[in-house]
C-alpha cells in the first residue's frame, strides 16, 4: 500500500508546508490535518526541493516567504511553478509583500487565519 | 509501549519524530499516524527541545535518529530527555531500515493494534522516493 501516492487517487489533498519556526509549523500542520488534509512538514526550501525531487504528490505548496536559511519561499514557488504547474501555491508572510511575478494562487499575512486558509485551499482545489 | 486502558479503549499517544532526512521523517511519521498515533515532527535537536519544553504538547515517546545536524546528536538529546523528562520513552533509529522496524513494533502495540501495512512497504517507500533500490528487512 502506498503511503504517499505518486499519482492522483481518491485520497485527501496533500499540502507541502514549508515553515522554519517549528511551533508554528506544528500548529499549522495539526490544524490542516484536523481539516482533513494530508500534510508534509518541512523546515526549509532545501527539504521542500527533496520532496519535489522524490515525485511525491503535492496538491498545494504552502510556504513562508522568509526562510532562515537557504532558498526563500518565492524562489521555491517559482521552481514548483515550472516543475509542477498543477500544484497550487500559497505564500505566507509576516511583513513582506509577495512578488507578483511568482504568480501565487493566494497570499496570506501571518498569523494566518486558519478558517480563511482552509476555505482558500478548498476553493483552489475545487473541480473547475 | 503499552497504551491500552483496562476497558480496552486505547488512548492516543503522542510521538515526537526527530529526523533530519526529510523523506525518512515524512514516511515514518505518516506510518505512525496511520497506526493511530498523534505525531509531531522535528528536524534536529534544537527543534525537538522547543517542542519538549512546551508543557501543553505532552510527548510520550521520542523516536530519534542517532545522527542529527547541529550541536546535539541523538544520544545527547536522549541524555537531556532522561535527565529532564524521565517519563518520556526513547526509541533510537539508526537508519531507514531500522526506523521502519522500530515503527512497526510501535504499531503492534499502538492504538489500532495492527500494522496498517508491512514495515517492508515503509522501507520500499523511503527507498523509492530517494530513488535507490530498497534493502530487504529480512536480510
Short mmCIF file of C-alpha atoms in Angstrom, two decimals:
data_model
loop_
_atom_site.label_atom_id
_atom_site.label_comp_id
_atom_site.label_asym_id
_atom_site.label_seq_id
_atom_site.Cartn_x
_atom_site.Cartn_y
_atom_site.Cartn_z
CA UNK A 1 0.00 0.00 0.00
CA UNK A 2 1.50 3.35 -0.97
CA UNK A 3 1.96 5.76 1.88
CA UNK A 4 2.24 8.75 -0.41
CA UNK A 5 0.71 8.03 -3.80
CA UNK A 6 2.65 9.22 -6.81
CA UNK A 7 -0.44 9.70 -8.94
CA UNK A 8 -3.86 11.20 -8.34
CA UNK A 9 -6.17 8.95 -6.41
CA UNK A 10 -9.08 9.10 -4.01
CA UNK A 11 -7.02 10.31 -1.10
CA UNK A 12 -7.07 13.61 0.77
CA UNK A 13 -5.27 16.51 -0.84
CA UNK A 14 -1.64 16.78 0.19
CA UNK A 15 -0.22 20.07 1.38
CA UNK A 16 3.52 20.67 1.50
CA UNK A 17 4.00 23.05 4.42
CA UNK A 18 7.30 24.96 4.46
CA UNK A 19 7.87 26.81 7.73
CA UNK A 20 11.14 27.24 9.62
CA UNK A 21 9.60 28.05 13.01
CA UNK A 22 8.87 24.64 14.49
CA UNK A 23 5.98 25.58 16.78
CA UNK A 24 4.17 27.49 14.02
CA UNK A 25 4.76 24.56 11.66
CA UNK A 26 3.46 22.08 14.22
CA UNK A 27 0.32 24.11 14.94
CA UNK A 28 -0.48 24.82 11.29
CA UNK A 29 0.06 21.19 10.29
CA UNK A 30 -2.12 19.96 13.12
CA UNK A 31 -4.96 22.33 12.16
CA UNK A 32 -4.72 21.32 8.50
CA UNK A 33 -4.84 17.61 9.40
CA UNK A 34 -7.90 18.23 11.56
CA UNK A 35 -9.48 19.70 8.43
CA UNK A 36 -8.86 16.50 6.52
CA UNK A 37 -5.69 17.27 4.61
CA UNK A 38 -2.51 15.22 4.37
CA UNK A 39 0.40 17.43 5.39
CA UNK A 40 4.09 17.03 4.63
CA UNK A 41 6.05 19.20 7.06
CA UNK A 42 9.38 20.66 6.02
CA UNK A 43 11.60 23.25 7.66
CA UNK A 44 13.46 24.68 4.69
CA UNK A 45 13.38 25.25 0.96
CA UNK A 46 16.00 22.53 0.57
CA UNK A 47 13.78 19.98 2.28
CA UNK A 48 10.90 21.07 0.07
CA UNK A 49 13.08 20.51 -3.00
CA UNK A 50 13.88 16.98 -1.78
CA UNK A 51 10.14 16.34 -1.62
CA UNK A 52 9.75 17.81 -5.11
CA UNK A 53 12.55 15.55 -6.42
CA UNK A 54 11.04 12.47 -4.79
CA UNK A 55 7.96 12.66 -7.01
CA UNK A 56 5.51 12.66 -4.11
CA UNK A 57 2.17 14.18 -4.99
CA UNK A 58 1.78 17.76 -3.76
CA UNK A 59 -1.52 19.49 -4.38
CA UNK A 60 -0.71 22.69 -2.54
CA UNK A 61 2.62 24.32 -1.69
CA UNK A 62 2.09 26.48 1.38
CA UNK A 63 5.32 28.29 2.11
CA UNK A 64 6.59 31.09 4.25
CA UNK A 65 8.33 33.70 2.09
CA UNK A 66 11.16 34.30 4.51
CA UNK A 67 13.06 31.18 5.45
CA UNK A 68 16.00 31.42 7.81
CA UNK A 69 18.47 29.55 5.62
CA UNK A 70 18.90 28.54 2.02
CA UNK A 71 16.42 29.35 -0.67
CA UNK A 72 13.44 31.56 0.12
CA UNK A 73 9.78 30.82 -0.38
CA UNK A 74 9.42 32.81 -3.60
CA UNK A 75 12.34 31.00 -5.27
CA UNK A 76 10.82 27.72 -4.15
CA UNK A 77 7.42 28.75 -5.51
CA UNK A 78 8.99 29.64 -8.87
CA UNK A 79 10.66 26.21 -9.04
CA UNK A 80 7.40 24.46 -8.23
CA UNK A 81 5.58 26.59 -10.81
CA UNK A 82 7.94 25.39 -13.54
CA UNK A 83 8.26 21.75 -12.42
CA UNK A 84 4.75 21.13 -11.09
CA UNK A 85 2.42 23.55 -12.89
CA UNK A 86 -0.67 21.93 -11.39
CA UNK A 87 0.43 22.49 -7.79
CA UNK A 88 -1.40 25.41 -6.20
CA UNK A 89 0.88 27.89 -4.49
CA UNK A 90 0.07 29.83 -1.35
CA UNK A 91 2.60 32.28 0.08
CA UNK A 92 2.54 33.39 3.69
CA UNK A 93 4.48 36.24 5.20
CA UNK A 94 4.69 38.35 8.31
CA UNK A 95 5.83 41.54 6.67
CA UNK A 96 7.00 41.02 3.12
CA UNK A 97 4.67 41.81 0.24
CA UNK A 98 4.84 38.88 -2.16
CA UNK A 99 6.41 39.50 -5.53
CA UNK A 100 3.62 39.35 -8.09
CA UNK A 101 5.95 37.74 -10.64
CA UNK A 102 5.85 34.49 -8.67
CA UNK A 103 2.21 34.11 -9.69
CA UNK A 104 1.00 32.68 -6.40
CA UNK A 105 -2.58 31.44 -6.30
CA UNK A 106 -3.08 33.13 -2.92
CA UNK A 107 -1.16 35.06 -0.31
CA UNK A 108 -1.70 35.32 3.44
CA UNK A 109 -0.37 37.65 6.10
CA UNK A 110 0.86 35.87 9.25
CA UNK A 111 -0.52 34.97 11.68
CA UNK A 112 -2.69 33.11 9.21
CA UNK A 113 -6.42 32.88 9.88
CA UNK A 114 -6.89 29.09 9.70
CA UNK A 115 -10.56 29.25 8.69
CA UNK A 116 -9.75 31.52 5.78
CA UNK A 117 -6.77 29.39 4.81
CA UNK A 118 -8.80 26.16 4.77
CA UNK A 119 -11.55 27.87 2.76
CA UNK A 120 -8.97 29.15 0.30
CA UNK A 121 -7.37 25.71 -0.13
CA UNK A 122 -10.75 24.05 -0.71
CA UNK A 123 -11.63 26.71 -3.26
CA UNK A 124 -8.31 26.32 -5.09
CA UNK A 125 -8.73 22.52 -5.23
CA UNK A 126 -12.40 22.52 -6.19
CA UNK A 127 -13.09 20.99 -9.61
CA UNK A 128 -13.47 23.74 -12.18
CA UNK B 1 4.85 0.59 24.81
CA UNK B 2 1.55 -0.40 26.24
CA UNK B 3 -1.14 2.16 25.89
CA UNK B 4 -4.34 0.22 26.35
CA UNK B 5 -6.73 1.13 29.09
CA UNK B 6 -8.28 -1.61 31.19
CA UNK B 7 -11.55 -1.31 29.28
CA UNK B 8 -9.75 -1.93 26.01
CA UNK B 9 -10.09 1.60 24.73
CA UNK B 10 -6.75 2.84 23.55
CA UNK B 11 -5.53 6.27 24.49
CA UNK B 12 -3.91 8.18 21.68
CA UNK B 13 -0.27 8.66 22.49
CA UNK B 14 1.97 11.36 21.10
CA UNK B 15 5.24 10.54 19.41
CA UNK B 16 7.90 13.12 18.57
CA UNK B 17 9.87 12.05 15.49
CA UNK B 18 13.30 13.72 15.32
CA UNK B 19 14.91 13.02 11.95
CA UNK B 20 16.84 15.33 9.64
CA UNK B 21 16.33 13.29 6.46
CA UNK B 22 13.07 14.66 5.17
CA UNK B 23 11.99 11.61 3.16
CA UNK B 24 12.61 9.25 6.08
CA UNK B 25 10.85 11.59 8.51
CA UNK B 26 7.89 12.04 6.16
CA UNK B 27 7.29 8.33 5.60
CA UNK B 28 7.90 7.22 9.21
CA UNK B 29 5.65 9.98 10.57
CA UNK B 30 2.89 9.06 8.11
CA UNK B 31 3.19 5.38 9.06
CA UNK B 32 2.92 6.13 12.78
CA UNK B 33 -0.09 8.41 12.12
CA UNK B 34 -1.71 5.60 10.15
CA UNK B 35 -1.14 3.43 13.22
CA UNK B 36 -3.24 5.90 15.18
CA UNK B 37 -0.59 7.88 16.99
CA UNK B 38 -0.50 11.65 17.19
CA UNK B 39 2.84 12.53 15.67
CA UNK B 40 4.81 15.75 15.84
CA UNK B 41 7.99 16.28 13.87
CA UNK B 42 11.35 17.94 14.45
CA UNK B 43 14.27 18.26 12.05
CA UNK B 44 17.02 18.45 14.67
CA UNK B 45 17.59 18.52 18.43
CA UNK B 46 17.04 22.26 18.81
CA UNK B 47 13.55 21.93 17.31
CA UNK B 48 12.90 18.88 19.47
CA UNK B 49 13.83 20.85 22.60
CA UNK B 50 11.47 23.67 21.55
CA UNK B 51 8.66 21.10 21.41
CA UNK B 52 9.66 19.22 24.58
CA UNK B 53 9.78 22.49 26.52
CA UNK B 54 6.11 23.18 25.72
CA UNK B 55 4.20 21.57 28.61
CA UNK B 56 0.92 21.65 26.66
CA UNK B 57 2.43 19.38 23.99
CA UNK B 58 2.66 16.24 26.06
CA UNK B 59 5.13 13.89 24.41
CA UNK B 60 5.03 10.22 25.46
CA UNK B 61 7.79 8.87 23.26
CA UNK B 62 10.65 10.34 21.22
CA UNK B 63 11.62 8.49 18.06
CA UNK B 64 15.06 9.89 17.38
CA UNK B 65 17.73 9.50 14.73
CA UNK B 66 21.19 8.95 16.22
CA UNK B 67 22.89 11.28 13.76
CA UNK B 68 21.47 14.77 13.81
CA UNK B 69 22.91 18.04 12.50
CA UNK B 70 23.67 20.86 14.91
CA UNK B 71 25.17 20.97 18.37
CA UNK B 72 23.36 17.93 19.78
CA UNK B 73 23.17 14.44 18.28
CA UNK B 74 20.50 11.85 19.05
CA UNK B 75 22.34 10.38 22.03
CA UNK B 76 22.89 13.82 23.56
CA UNK B 77 19.23 14.69 23.04
CA UNK B 78 18.29 11.40 24.73
CA UNK B 79 20.55 12.30 27.65
CA UNK B 80 18.76 15.63 28.06
CA UNK B 81 15.38 13.88 27.95
CA UNK B 82 16.37 11.26 30.53
CA UNK B 83 17.56 13.99 32.86
CA UNK B 84 14.70 16.43 32.40
CA UNK B 85 11.72 14.32 31.28
CA UNK B 86 12.38 10.85 32.72
CA UNK B 87 8.87 9.58 31.93
CA UNK B 88 9.35 10.11 28.19
CA UNK B 89 10.37 6.93 26.39
CA UNK B 90 13.10 6.97 23.76
CA UNK B 91 13.45 4.86 20.62
CA UNK B 92 16.62 5.22 18.54
CA UNK B 93 16.59 4.88 14.78
CA UNK B 94 19.98 4.47 13.14
CA UNK B 95 18.84 4.21 9.53
CA UNK B 96 15.70 3.91 7.40
CA UNK B 97 15.58 0.11 7.72
CA UNK B 98 15.86 0.14 11.50
CA UNK B 99 13.46 3.08 11.74
CA UNK B 100 10.85 1.11 9.79
CA UNK B 101 11.27 -1.93 12.04
CA UNK B 102 11.01 0.17 15.18
CA UNK B 103 7.96 1.99 13.84
CA UNK B 104 6.33 -1.36 13.07
CA UNK B 105 6.98 -2.52 16.63
CA UNK B 106 5.27 0.63 17.93
CA UNK B 107 2.34 -0.04 15.61
CA UNK B 108 1.95 -3.55 17.00
CA UNK B 109 1.23 -2.01 20.38
CA UNK B 110 -0.38 1.17 19.07
CA UNK B 111 -3.92 2.46 19.22
CA UNK B 112 -5.11 0.48 16.18
CA UNK B 113 -3.36 -2.70 17.38
CA UNK B 114 -2.49 -3.94 13.91
CA UNK B 115 0.04 -2.58 11.48
CA UNK B 116 -1.67 -0.70 8.61
CA UNK B 117 0.86 -2.24 6.21
CA UNK B 118 4.04 -4.25 6.44
CA UNK B 119 7.23 -2.48 7.52
CA UNK B 120 8.90 -3.61 4.29
CA UNK B 121 6.44 -1.29 2.50
CA UNK B 122 7.79 1.56 4.58
CA UNK B 123 11.38 0.78 3.64
CA UNK B 124 10.39 0.32 0.00
CA UNK B 125 8.59 3.65 0.02
CA UNK B 126 11.56 5.50 1.51
CA UNK B 127 13.99 3.96 -0.95
CA UNK B 128 11.72 4.55 -3.91
CA UNK B 129 11.27 8.21 -3.00
CA UNK B 130 15.03 8.53 -2.57
CA UNK B 131 15.49 6.91 -5.96
CA UNK B 132 17.52 3.94 -4.77
CA UNK B 133 16.77 0.24 -4.54
CA UNK B 134 15.29 -0.97 -1.28
CA UNK B 135 17.17 -3.19 1.17
CA UNK B 136 15.26 -6.22 2.40
CA UNK B 137 14.23 -6.14 6.03
CA UNK B 138 14.85 -9.87 6.32
CA UNK B 139 18.49 -9.53 5.25
#
